[in-house]
Short mmCIF file of C-alpha atoms and ligand atoms in Angstrom, two decimals:
data_model
loop_
_atom_site.label_atom_id
_atom_site.label_comp_id
_atom_site.label_asym_id
_atom_site.label_seq_id
_atom_site.Cartn_x
_atom_site.Cartn_y
_atom_site.Cartn_z
CA MET X 1 -42.78 -89.10 -1.98
CA MET X 2 -41.32 -85.76 -1.43
CA ASP X 3 -38.64 -85.55 1.26
CA ASN X 4 -38.59 -82.91 4.05
CA SER X 5 -35.96 -80.89 2.20
CA GLY X 6 -38.57 -80.76 -1.04
CA LYS X 7 -41.21 -79.63 1.26
CA ARG X 8 -39.33 -76.97 2.85
CA GLU X 9 -38.23 -75.44 -0.32
CA ILE X 10 -42.09 -75.46 -1.42
CA ILE X 11 -42.86 -73.55 1.93
CA LYS X 12 -39.84 -71.19 1.37
CA GLU X 13 -41.19 -70.08 -2.12
CA LYS X 14 -44.87 -69.74 -0.72
CA LEU X 15 -43.48 -67.37 1.96
CA GLU X 16 -41.69 -65.60 -0.58
CA LYS X 17 -44.81 -64.95 -2.49
CA ILE X 18 -46.79 -64.24 0.55
CA ALA X 19 -44.11 -61.53 1.49
CA GLU X 20 -44.25 -60.10 -1.69
CA LYS X 21 -48.43 -59.58 -1.77
CA LEU X 22 -48.34 -58.47 1.85
CA SER X 23 -45.75 -55.66 1.09
CA LYS X 24 -47.59 -54.69 -2.07
CA SER X 25 -50.74 -54.08 0.44
CA GLY X 26 -48.50 -51.94 2.61
CA ILE X 27 -48.25 -54.45 5.43
CA GLU X 28 -44.90 -54.55 7.20
CA VAL X 29 -42.73 -57.70 6.59
CA TYR X 30 -39.40 -58.96 7.72
CA ASN X 31 -37.24 -61.78 7.36
CA ALA X 32 -36.75 -63.55 10.70
CA ARG X 33 -32.85 -63.51 9.80
CA ASP X 34 -32.87 -59.61 10.24
CA GLN X 35 -35.17 -59.99 13.41
CA PRO X 36 -34.05 -62.95 15.54
CA SER X 37 -35.71 -61.79 18.61
CA TYR X 38 -38.83 -62.69 17.32
CA LEU X 39 -38.13 -66.18 17.17
CA TYR X 40 -38.12 -67.06 20.69
CA ASP X 41 -40.15 -66.04 24.00
CA GLU X 42 -38.92 -66.07 27.70
CA THR X 43 -39.09 -70.01 28.02
CA PRO X 44 -35.86 -71.16 29.40
CA PRO X 45 -33.64 -72.27 26.61
CA THR X 46 -32.83 -75.64 28.71
CA LEU X 47 -36.33 -76.98 27.50
CA GLY X 48 -34.91 -76.93 23.95
CA VAL X 49 -37.85 -75.43 22.19
CA LYS X 50 -36.39 -74.31 18.91
CA ALA X 51 -37.52 -72.06 16.16
CA ALA X 52 -37.74 -72.87 12.65
CA GLU X 53 -35.63 -71.56 9.95
CA ASN X 54 -37.75 -70.13 7.28
CA VAL X 55 -39.74 -67.47 9.30
CA LEU X 56 -41.66 -64.33 8.04
CA ILE X 57 -42.27 -61.63 10.77
CA VAL X 58 -45.37 -59.52 9.95
CA LYS X 59 -46.51 -56.52 11.75
CA PRO X 60 -50.19 -55.68 10.91
CA LYS X 61 -51.88 -52.37 12.17
CA SER X 62 -55.23 -52.90 11.83
CA THR X 63 -57.56 -55.92 12.18
CA HIS X 64 -58.20 -55.69 8.29
CA GLU X 65 -54.59 -56.31 7.89
CA ILE X 66 -54.73 -59.29 10.29
CA SER X 67 -57.28 -60.58 8.13
CA GLN X 68 -55.72 -60.37 4.86
CA ILE X 69 -52.63 -62.13 6.36
CA LEU X 70 -54.78 -64.99 7.65
CA LYS X 71 -56.64 -65.42 4.39
CA LEU X 72 -53.47 -65.53 2.38
CA ALA X 73 -51.85 -68.00 4.84
CA GLY X 74 -54.85 -70.10 4.84
CA GLU X 75 -55.04 -70.29 0.90
CA GLN X 76 -51.26 -71.66 1.04
CA LYS X 77 -51.82 -73.65 4.22
CA ILE X 78 -48.97 -71.79 5.78
CA PRO X 79 -48.74 -71.69 9.54
CA VAL X 80 -49.21 -68.31 11.72
CA PHE X 81 -47.80 -67.89 15.17
CA PRO X 82 -49.41 -65.07 16.90
CA ARG X 83 -46.98 -62.92 19.23
CA GLY X 84 -47.52 -60.51 21.72
CA GLY X 85 -44.62 -59.18 24.11
CA GLY X 86 -42.86 -62.41 23.68
CA THR X 87 -42.84 -62.93 27.72
CA GLY X 88 -44.40 -66.12 27.74
CA LEU X 89 -42.65 -69.32 29.55
CA SER X 90 -44.31 -72.07 27.65
CA GLY X 91 -42.96 -71.65 24.36
CA GLY X 92 -46.30 -70.71 22.95
CA ALA X 93 -45.23 -67.74 20.69
CA VAL X 94 -42.31 -69.61 19.25
CA PRO X 95 -42.60 -70.47 15.48
CA THR X 96 -41.84 -74.25 15.68
CA SER X 97 -42.30 -74.80 11.98
CA ASP X 98 -41.69 -72.83 9.08
CA GLY X 99 -44.43 -69.93 8.78
CA ILE X 100 -45.31 -66.42 9.69
CA VAL X 101 -44.78 -64.71 12.94
CA LEU X 102 -47.78 -62.44 13.41
CA SER X 103 -46.52 -59.65 15.89
CA THR X 104 -49.32 -57.72 17.52
CA GLU X 105 -46.79 -54.72 18.56
CA LYS X 106 -48.39 -52.28 16.06
CA LEU X 107 -52.06 -52.71 17.35
CA LYS X 108 -51.71 -49.74 19.77
CA TRP X 109 -54.98 -47.92 20.01
CA ILE X 110 -56.75 -47.20 23.65
CA GLU X 111 -59.57 -45.40 24.81
CA ILE X 112 -60.82 -45.37 28.46
CA ASP X 113 -64.63 -45.26 28.97
CA VAL X 114 -64.85 -43.93 32.53
CA GLU X 115 -68.62 -43.97 32.89
CA ASN X 116 -68.81 -47.89 31.98
CA PHE X 117 -65.25 -48.70 33.66
CA CYS X 118 -63.51 -50.20 30.73
CA ALA X 119 -60.86 -49.74 28.09
CA VAL X 120 -61.22 -50.58 24.53
CA CYS X 121 -57.93 -51.26 23.05
CA GLY X 122 -55.72 -53.12 20.54
CA ALA X 123 -54.20 -56.39 21.49
CA GLY X 124 -50.83 -54.78 21.22
CA ILE X 125 -51.15 -52.54 24.28
CA THR X 126 -48.73 -53.58 26.88
CA LEU X 127 -49.77 -54.11 30.71
CA ARG X 128 -47.52 -51.05 31.31
CA GLU X 129 -49.42 -48.99 28.88
CA LEU X 130 -52.84 -50.30 30.32
CA ILE X 131 -52.20 -49.63 33.63
CA SER X 132 -50.70 -46.08 32.89
CA GLU X 133 -53.83 -45.06 30.81
CA ALA X 134 -56.23 -46.47 33.55
CA GLU X 135 -54.45 -44.58 36.30
CA LYS X 136 -54.65 -41.58 34.11
CA ASN X 137 -58.27 -41.43 34.04
CA GLY X 138 -58.80 -42.38 37.65
CA LEU X 139 -59.22 -46.05 37.58
CA SER X 140 -57.07 -49.22 37.76
CA PHE X 141 -56.32 -52.51 36.37
CA PRO X 142 -55.64 -54.74 39.06
CA PRO X 143 -54.25 -57.98 37.51
CA HIS X 144 -50.31 -57.92 37.32
CA PRO X 145 -49.05 -60.94 35.80
CA GLY X 146 -45.28 -60.19 36.40
CA ASP X 147 -43.82 -58.67 33.16
CA GLU X 148 -45.25 -55.44 32.20
CA SER X 149 -44.40 -55.96 28.87
CA ALA X 150 -46.70 -58.59 28.24
CA THR X 151 -49.72 -57.40 25.89
CA VAL X 152 -53.46 -57.28 26.24
CA GLY X 153 -53.60 -60.13 23.62
CA GLY X 154 -50.86 -62.35 25.18
CA MET X 155 -52.47 -61.87 28.38
CA ILE X 156 -55.89 -63.03 27.31
CA ALA X 157 -54.58 -65.81 25.02
CA THR X 158 -52.83 -66.85 28.36
CA ASN X 159 -55.46 -66.38 30.79
CA ALA X 160 -52.58 -64.57 32.65
CA GLY X 161 -52.72 -64.66 36.45
CA GLY X 162 -50.08 -63.03 38.91
CA VAL X 163 -49.90 -62.26 42.67
CA ARG X 164 -53.35 -60.33 42.88
CA ALA X 165 -55.28 -63.23 41.42
CA MET X 166 -56.13 -63.84 44.89
CA LYS X 167 -58.15 -61.14 45.24
CA TYR X 168 -58.93 -59.67 42.13
CA GLY X 169 -59.20 -62.61 39.67
CA VAL X 170 -57.28 -63.71 36.56
CA MET X 171 -57.36 -62.10 33.15
CA ARG X 172 -60.56 -64.05 32.48
CA ASN X 173 -62.44 -61.88 35.01
CA TYR X 174 -61.39 -58.78 33.18
CA VAL X 175 -62.29 -59.53 29.47
CA LEU X 176 -65.79 -58.03 28.70
CA GLY X 177 -65.49 -58.32 24.97
CA LEU X 178 -63.46 -59.38 22.33
CA GLU X 179 -62.65 -58.79 18.71
CA ALA X 180 -60.79 -61.68 16.98
CA VAL X 181 -59.58 -62.90 13.54
CA LEU X 182 -60.56 -66.61 12.80
CA ALA X 183 -57.92 -68.64 10.66
CA SER X 184 -60.19 -68.05 7.62
CA GLY X 185 -59.65 -64.46 7.87
CA ASP X 186 -63.41 -63.71 9.34
CA VAL X 187 -63.47 -60.90 12.03
CA ILE X 188 -65.79 -61.87 14.96
CA ARG X 189 -66.90 -59.79 17.78
CA LEU X 190 -67.61 -61.29 21.21
CA GLY X 191 -69.34 -59.88 24.20
CA GLY X 192 -69.30 -55.92 24.61
CA LYS X 193 -69.38 -53.70 27.39
CA LEU X 194 -71.58 -55.72 29.56
CA ILE X 195 -71.62 -57.18 32.88
CA LYS X 196 -74.11 -59.86 31.86
CA ASN X 197 -74.34 -61.84 28.83
CA ASN X 198 -75.85 -65.25 28.40
CA ALA X 199 -76.66 -65.38 24.63
CA GLY X 200 -75.51 -68.84 23.65
CA TYR X 201 -72.10 -70.77 24.01
CA ASN X 202 -69.63 -68.56 25.28
CA LEU X 203 -67.07 -68.47 22.64
CA MET X 204 -65.46 -65.41 23.98
CA HIS X 205 -64.17 -67.63 27.10
CA LEU X 206 -63.18 -70.24 24.74
CA LEU X 207 -60.79 -67.92 23.27
CA ILE X 208 -59.18 -66.59 26.64
CA GLY X 209 -56.49 -68.79 27.29
CA SER X 210 -56.47 -70.71 23.99
CA GLU X 211 -52.72 -69.36 23.39
CA GLY X 212 -53.32 -68.25 19.90
CA THR X 213 -54.37 -71.80 18.55
CA LEU X 214 -58.09 -70.58 17.88
CA ALA X 215 -57.89 -67.10 16.81
CA VAL X 216 -55.95 -63.72 16.56
CA VAL X 217 -57.33 -61.34 19.30
CA SER X 218 -57.33 -57.80 17.47
CA GLU X 219 -59.00 -55.78 20.11
CA ALA X 220 -60.44 -56.20 23.39
CA ILE X 221 -62.60 -54.36 25.95
CA ILE X 222 -61.02 -54.60 29.52
CA ARG X 223 -63.15 -54.01 32.55
CA LEU X 224 -61.48 -51.59 35.06
CA LEU X 225 -61.95 -50.70 38.48
CA PRO X 226 -61.75 -47.65 40.84
CA PRO X 227 -58.06 -46.89 41.98
CA PHE X 228 -56.46 -48.78 44.91
CA LYS X 229 -56.40 -45.94 47.84
CA ARG X 230 -54.19 -47.74 50.64
CA THR X 231 -51.99 -50.71 50.80
CA ALA X 232 -49.93 -52.36 53.68
CA THR X 233 -47.52 -55.15 53.39
CA VAL X 234 -46.80 -57.63 56.00
CA ALA X 235 -44.06 -59.77 56.00
CA ILE X 236 -44.15 -63.07 58.22
CA PRO X 237 -41.30 -65.75 58.88
CA PHE X 238 -42.48 -69.05 60.01
CA GLU X 239 -40.01 -72.15 60.75
CA SER X 240 -42.10 -74.38 58.62
CA ILE X 241 -44.50 -74.58 55.61
CA GLU X 242 -47.17 -75.98 57.50
CA GLY X 243 -47.33 -73.07 60.03
CA ALA X 244 -47.23 -70.66 57.10
CA ILE X 245 -49.98 -72.31 55.16
CA GLU X 246 -52.38 -73.02 58.17
CA ALA X 247 -51.88 -69.01 58.67
CA VAL X 248 -52.81 -68.61 55.17
CA VAL X 249 -56.27 -70.73 55.98
CA GLU X 250 -57.04 -68.85 58.93
CA ILE X 251 -56.52 -65.35 57.30
CA LEU X 252 -59.03 -66.32 54.55
CA LYS X 253 -61.30 -67.81 57.40
CA ASP X 254 -61.26 -64.56 59.16
CA GLY X 255 -63.02 -62.97 56.23
CA ILE X 256 -59.64 -60.92 55.05
CA ILE X 257 -59.05 -61.31 51.36
CA PRO X 258 -55.61 -59.85 50.78
CA LEU X 259 -54.59 -58.27 47.44
CA ALA X 260 -51.63 -60.79 47.46
CA LEU X 261 -50.56 -63.76 49.82
CA GLU X 262 -47.21 -65.07 48.64
CA TYR X 263 -45.14 -67.78 50.09
CA VAL X 264 -41.45 -67.77 49.66
CA GLU X 265 -38.48 -70.03 50.89
CA ARG X 266 -35.78 -68.66 52.45
CA LYS X 267 -33.54 -69.48 49.60
CA ALA X 268 -35.62 -67.57 47.30
CA LEU X 269 -35.53 -64.42 49.19
CA GLU X 270 -31.87 -64.53 49.74
CA ILE X 271 -31.68 -64.81 45.70
CA GLY X 272 -34.11 -61.74 45.64
CA GLU X 273 -32.15 -59.85 48.05
CA LYS X 274 -28.80 -60.17 45.92
CA VAL X 275 -30.52 -59.34 42.80
CA SER X 276 -32.40 -56.27 44.18
CA GLY X 277 -29.78 -55.06 46.89
CA LYS X 278 -32.70 -54.57 49.17
CA ARG X 279 -33.03 -56.38 52.53
CA TRP X 280 -35.81 -58.35 53.76
CA PRO X 281 -36.94 -58.01 57.13
CA PRO X 282 -36.34 -61.28 59.32
CA LYS X 283 -36.65 -64.43 57.60
CA ASP X 284 -36.93 -67.99 58.32
CA GLU X 285 -37.54 -71.25 56.12
CA ALA X 286 -40.89 -70.49 55.18
CA ASN X 287 -42.23 -66.82 54.80
CA LEU X 288 -45.42 -65.10 53.85
CA MET X 289 -45.65 -61.71 52.24
CA VAL X 290 -49.21 -60.37 52.51
CA ILE X 291 -50.29 -57.32 50.88
CA VAL X 292 -53.82 -55.76 51.90
CA ASP X 293 -55.69 -52.90 50.38
CA GLY X 294 -58.34 -50.65 51.71
CA ARG X 295 -60.13 -47.32 51.50
CA ASP X 296 -58.04 -45.79 54.23
CA GLU X 297 -54.81 -46.11 56.52
CA ASP X 298 -57.06 -47.37 59.60
CA GLU X 299 -58.50 -49.91 57.57
CA VAL X 300 -55.41 -51.54 56.31
CA VAL X 301 -53.57 -51.09 59.59
CA SER X 302 -56.26 -53.06 61.23
CA MET X 303 -56.42 -55.84 58.67
CA ALA X 304 -52.36 -55.96 58.89
CA GLU X 305 -52.49 -55.95 62.75
CA ARG X 306 -55.10 -58.89 62.53
CA ILE X 307 -52.96 -60.69 60.22
CA GLU X 308 -49.98 -60.43 62.49
CA GLU X 309 -52.26 -61.73 65.39
CA ILE X 310 -53.14 -65.09 63.56
CA CYS X 311 -49.73 -65.47 62.26
CA LEU X 312 -48.27 -65.22 65.79
CA LYS X 313 -50.72 -67.92 66.90
CA LYS X 314 -49.70 -70.17 64.26
CA GLY X 315 -46.19 -70.12 65.31
CA ALA X 316 -44.60 -66.98 63.48
CA LYS X 317 -42.11 -65.51 65.87
CA ASN X 318 -42.69 -61.83 64.57
CA ALA X 319 -43.93 -60.02 61.85
CA TYR X 320 -43.00 -56.79 60.26
CA ILE X 321 -45.49 -54.24 58.88
CA ALA X 322 -44.72 -52.01 55.94
CA MET X 323 -46.88 -48.99 55.61
CA GLY X 324 -44.61 -46.61 53.60
CA ALA X 325 -44.57 -46.64 49.91
CA LYS X 326 -40.72 -46.94 49.67
CA GLU X 327 -40.84 -49.79 52.31
CA GLN X 328 -43.61 -51.84 50.39
CA ARG X 329 -41.79 -51.40 47.10
CA ASP X 330 -38.54 -52.75 48.37
CA LEU X 331 -40.13 -55.58 49.72
CA LEU X 332 -42.33 -56.40 46.48
CA GLU X 333 -38.88 -55.80 44.50
CA VAL X 334 -37.11 -58.48 46.45
CA ARG X 335 -40.00 -60.86 45.81
CA SER X 336 -40.39 -59.61 41.93
CA LEU X 337 -36.60 -60.26 40.99
CA ILE X 338 -36.12 -63.75 42.45
CA TYR X 339 -36.87 -65.31 38.97
CA GLU X 340 -34.37 -62.71 37.70
CA GLY X 341 -31.87 -63.85 39.91
CA MET X 342 -32.39 -67.66 39.01
CA LYS X 343 -32.57 -67.49 35.32
CA ASP X 344 -29.61 -69.19 34.47
CA LEU X 345 -29.53 -71.73 37.36
CA VAL X 346 -32.81 -73.49 36.73
CA VAL X 347 -34.10 -76.13 34.32
CA GLU X 348 -37.72 -74.68 34.33
CA VAL X 349 -40.17 -72.50 36.12
CA LEU X 350 -43.12 -74.87 36.89
CA ASP X 351 -46.66 -73.48 37.99
CA VAL X 352 -48.75 -76.27 39.16
CA SER X 353 -51.87 -75.13 40.97
CA VAL X 354 -53.11 -77.46 44.02
CA PRO X 355 -56.10 -76.75 46.61
CA PRO X 356 -54.28 -74.14 48.57
CA ALA X 357 -54.55 -76.31 51.71
CA LYS X 358 -52.67 -79.07 49.95
CA ILE X 359 -49.63 -76.83 49.35
CA PRO X 360 -47.59 -78.09 52.29
CA GLU X 361 -48.35 -81.95 51.22
CA TYR X 362 -47.40 -80.93 47.55
CA ILE X 363 -44.22 -79.29 48.20
CA LYS X 364 -42.93 -82.07 50.75
CA ARG X 365 -43.72 -84.81 48.34
CA CYS X 366 -42.32 -83.32 45.56
CA ASN X 367 -39.08 -82.13 47.53
CA SER X 368 -38.41 -85.47 48.87
CA GLU X 369 -38.84 -86.97 45.31
CA ALA X 370 -36.53 -84.52 44.15
CA GLU X 371 -33.89 -85.19 46.58
CA LYS X 372 -34.02 -89.06 45.91
CA MET X 373 -33.42 -87.83 42.14
CA GLY X 374 -30.69 -85.48 43.12
CA PHE X 375 -32.18 -82.34 42.46
CA GLN X 376 -32.73 -79.13 44.74
CA ILE X 377 -35.87 -77.14 44.60
CA VAL X 378 -36.48 -73.61 45.19
CA ASN X 379 -40.11 -73.06 45.77
CA TYR X 380 -42.16 -69.59 45.97
CA GLY X 381 -45.68 -68.61 44.73
CA HIS X 382 -49.16 -67.37 45.08
CA ALA X 383 -49.89 -69.38 48.57
CA GLY X 384 -53.62 -67.86 48.54
CA ASP X 385 -54.78 -69.37 45.32
CA GLY X 386 -52.60 -72.54 45.52
CA ASN X 387 -50.33 -71.74 42.43
CA ILE X 388 -46.76 -72.75 43.25
CA HIS X 389 -43.78 -71.87 41.11
CA GLN X 390 -41.16 -74.75 41.45
CA HIS X 391 -37.60 -73.95 40.36
CA PRO X 392 -35.37 -77.27 40.01
CA LEU X 393 -32.06 -76.22 39.90
CA LYS X 394 -29.67 -77.62 37.24
CA VAL X 395 -27.49 -80.68 38.65
CA GLU X 396 -25.26 -82.88 36.83
CA ASP X 397 -26.85 -84.90 34.15
CA TRP X 398 -30.13 -83.08 34.62
CA GLU X 399 -30.91 -83.19 30.83
CA SER X 400 -31.48 -87.15 31.35
CA LYS X 401 -32.96 -86.84 34.88
CA TYR X 402 -35.38 -83.82 34.66
CA PRO X 403 -38.15 -85.46 32.53
CA LYS X 404 -39.04 -88.27 35.05
CA LEU X 405 -38.70 -85.41 37.90
CA LYS X 406 -41.57 -83.35 36.05
CA LYS X 407 -43.78 -86.33 35.49
CA THR X 408 -43.73 -87.24 39.01
CA PHE X 409 -44.46 -83.58 39.96
CA PHE X 410 -47.51 -83.59 37.77
CA ARG X 411 -48.43 -87.14 38.95
CA ILE X 412 -48.46 -85.55 42.63
CA ALA X 413 -50.47 -82.43 41.68
CA LYS X 414 -53.10 -84.51 39.77
CA GLU X 415 -53.32 -86.94 42.91
CA LEU X 416 -53.94 -83.94 45.02
CA GLY X 417 -56.72 -82.61 42.53
CA GLY X 418 -54.24 -80.01 41.15
CA SER X 419 -53.36 -78.76 37.70
CA ILE X 420 -50.22 -79.01 35.46
CA THR X 421 -50.34 -75.39 34.79
CA GLY X 422 -52.05 -72.43 36.80
CA GLU X 423 -50.78 -69.41 34.78
CA HIS X 424 -48.23 -70.01 32.12
CA GLY X 425 -50.38 -72.30 29.94
CA VAL X 426 -49.52 -75.43 27.94
CA GLY X 427 -47.83 -73.93 24.96
CA ILE X 428 -45.25 -76.68 23.63
CA VAL X 429 -43.65 -77.31 26.70
CA LYS X 430 -46.53 -79.24 28.36
CA LYS X 431 -48.42 -80.71 25.38
CA SER X 432 -47.62 -84.24 25.90
CA ASP X 433 -48.39 -83.58 29.88
CA LEU X 434 -51.81 -82.51 29.16
CA LYS X 435 -52.93 -85.78 27.73
CA GLU X 436 -51.94 -87.57 31.02
CA GLN X 437 -53.73 -84.43 32.87
CA VAL X 438 -57.13 -84.47 31.13
CA SER X 439 -59.42 -87.43 30.25
CA GLU X 440 -59.57 -88.83 26.93
CA VAL X 441 -63.01 -87.45 26.56
CA GLU X 442 -62.05 -84.06 27.37
CA TYR X 443 -58.89 -84.29 25.05
CA GLU X 444 -61.08 -85.34 22.26
CA LEU X 445 -63.28 -82.58 23.03
CA MET X 446 -60.26 -80.14 22.76
CA ARG X 447 -59.21 -81.36 19.74
CA ARG X 448 -62.53 -80.96 18.04
CA VAL X 449 -62.83 -77.48 19.24
CA LYS X 450 -59.63 -76.79 17.53
CA GLN X 451 -60.84 -78.33 14.31
CA ALA X 452 -64.01 -76.28 14.38
CA PHE X 453 -62.09 -72.92 14.77
CA ASP X 454 -59.27 -73.82 12.39
CA PRO X 455 -59.86 -76.76 10.23
CA GLU X 456 -56.60 -76.46 8.23
CA GLY X 457 -54.59 -76.31 11.58
CA ILE X 458 -52.71 -73.08 10.43
CA LEU X 459 -52.94 -71.43 13.78
CA ASN X 460 -50.10 -71.80 16.11
CA PRO X 461 -49.72 -75.32 15.13
CA GLY X 462 -48.15 -77.92 17.41
CA LYS X 463 -49.10 -75.87 20.55
CA ILE X 464 -51.95 -77.36 23.31
CA VAL X 465 -53.32 -80.20 20.93
CA ASP X 466 -52.46 -81.75 17.68
C1 FAD R 501 -40.45 -62.42 34.60
C2 FAD R 501 -41.76 -63.19 34.24
C3 FAD R 501 -42.65 -63.09 35.13
C4 FAD R 501 -43.95 -63.47 34.85
N1 FAD R 501 -45.12 -63.57 35.49
C5 FAD R 501 -46.32 -63.89 35.44
C6 FAD R 501 -47.31 -64.11 36.35
O1 FAD R 501 -47.20 -63.66 37.42
N2 FAD R 501 -48.43 -64.51 35.79
C7 FAD R 501 -48.73 -65.21 34.74
O2 FAD R 501 -49.75 -65.59 34.30
N3 FAD R 501 -47.77 -65.23 33.59
C8 FAD R 501 -46.44 -64.53 33.99
N4 FAD R 501 -45.46 -64.90 33.13
C9 FAD R 501 -45.66 -65.22 31.77
C10 FAD R 501 -46.10 -64.09 30.89
O3 FAD R 501 -45.74 -62.91 31.01
C11 FAD R 501 -47.67 -64.51 30.53
O4 FAD R 501 -48.02 -65.59 29.92
C12 FAD R 501 -48.09 -63.14 29.59
O5 FAD R 501 -49.54 -63.14 29.64
C13 FAD R 501 -47.76 -63.44 28.04
O6 FAD R 501 -48.14 -62.23 27.30
P1 FAD R 501 -47.49 -61.64 25.92
O7 FAD R 501 -48.02 -60.66 25.37
O8 FAD R 501 -46.05 -61.74 26.34
O9 FAD R 501 -47.49 -63.25 24.94
P2 FAD R 501 -46.55 -63.97 24.30
O10 FAD R 501 -45.45 -64.44 24.91
O11 FAD R 501 -46.14 -63.27 23.13
O12 FAD R 501 -47.48 -65.29 23.77
C14 FAD R 501 -48.13 -65.96 24.73
C15 FAD R 501 -49.03 -67.00 23.94
O13 FAD R 501 -50.11 -66.06 23.64
C16 FAD R 501 -50.31 -66.31 22.18
N5 FAD R 501 -50.78 -64.73 21.83
C17 FAD R 501 -50.21 -63.64 22.10
N6 FAD R 501 -50.56 -62.60 21.45
C18 FAD R 501 -52.19 -63.11 21.07
C19 FAD R 501 -53.01 -62.25 20.18
N7 FAD R 501 -53.38 -61.07 20.06
N8 FAD R 501 -54.05 -63.28 19.99
C20 FAD R 501 -53.85 -64.64 19.98
N9 FAD R 501 -52.98 -65.29 20.74
C21 FAD R 501 -51.75 -64.43 20.98
C22 FAD R 501 -49.33 -66.80 21.48
O14 FAD R 501 -49.17 -67.40 20.40
C23 FAD R 501 -48.38 -67.38 22.72
O15 FAD R 501 -49.39 -68.88 22.51
C24 FAD R 501 -44.18 -64.18 33.47
C25 FAD R 501 -43.21 -64.16 32.51
C26 FAD R 501 -41.70 -63.46 32.70
C27 FAD R 501 -40.79 -63.37 31.90
#
């Protein structure tokens, strides 16, 4: 039997031959030693996701080039790891075994179809570019999953969410069509500029959220909406999380669907204030940030005032309504920079999703378990849709204590009818937890789907399922 070093030598030789062939075909190929930033994404290093050593970076410029790469890799049974902006938080884009990182950064075409309210774009178009092109054409792309250097392909592959999912949904709600390259190198085109399409099993929705394990997305048709006209941001401090979440339920019952409905703890706001240099209006232990959008100032003012009224009835002492663009931007900046300020202090960013009304119970039970194990947790997140970001801070011996804490949180989430990930995906960091989240039957179906799309297991191996 060949030992590991023998196997790795063979892969190394195969990679050299692939590099030579691809270069001859005019495809850009690099050695990861010269471009090490392609080996990692934004997953906290504390989670110990390790990139392999023998890695090629390829940068195809067209669907045809992706197909050539996958055909060659398939023939040689070499793993291929699709990569977008590398902003993922679950290690999805990290090449965890020797192989090829397929970067989509050169897939940069975009065309806006104003009449059909959509963009047809290459997978490498970033969120920033998509928003800007949509706005130039008098339209908008509402979802906003945090980091604007995320790509269309990456957002589709992770079914990204973000603060606006509350009103405008997640990435899945914006994908009308996809072009994707299978592990065999075959190109498939799914959906189209269509709102309705019931022709057979929906393979397009199977690819959305598949984290690069079923196919490489090369192009997408993305739904756009008319532009936002006016917004108002309301900041409301509460003494307790119960009051804050009861107010969330009341706001929704009242028929207001905010653009964003965020819950933020005092500790988190203080960190955001420090990084941004901006001040949050009066804050308390549990704070809501509610953004509403509407046709004109009258509409957003009336919604903001109604939210204030509801929150005061639910125990808030006051509320701060920001109407000016700068004031609103400042509040958003404090909220957006919280993670930046905590990056070096946290073990992981969890993104559990629970039924929204269960948020107080979930957070309280988790905090109590964390305290018993000597951890402190900073919480904030998307209260309107039940997706909470928990940040366990590093403590002495966190390495040995943390796995148990994470398992406990996931167990509590499951007991409350929740999911281990509402946004960031399974990748490699939640792979073993997925088995405990879903039934055996469901897990086996997932494995068979993987096998049907990628029988040799070359696409992003080691992620989601084996
Ligand atoms: C500061 C910060 C804030 C964030 N906020 C949010 C948030 O609010 N909501 C949210 O949902 N996420 C958030 N994220 C996570 C991240 O931005 C999203 O997961 C994003 O969708 C990843 O896109 P990407 O292009 O960077 O993908 P990458 O990180 O490059 O890859 C992510 C996964 O997609 C696969 N992939 C990438 N491109 C393709 C393709 N063309 N075809 C097939 N598979 C592909 C990769 O293999 C990998 O499994 C945040 C991250 C950061 C750093």
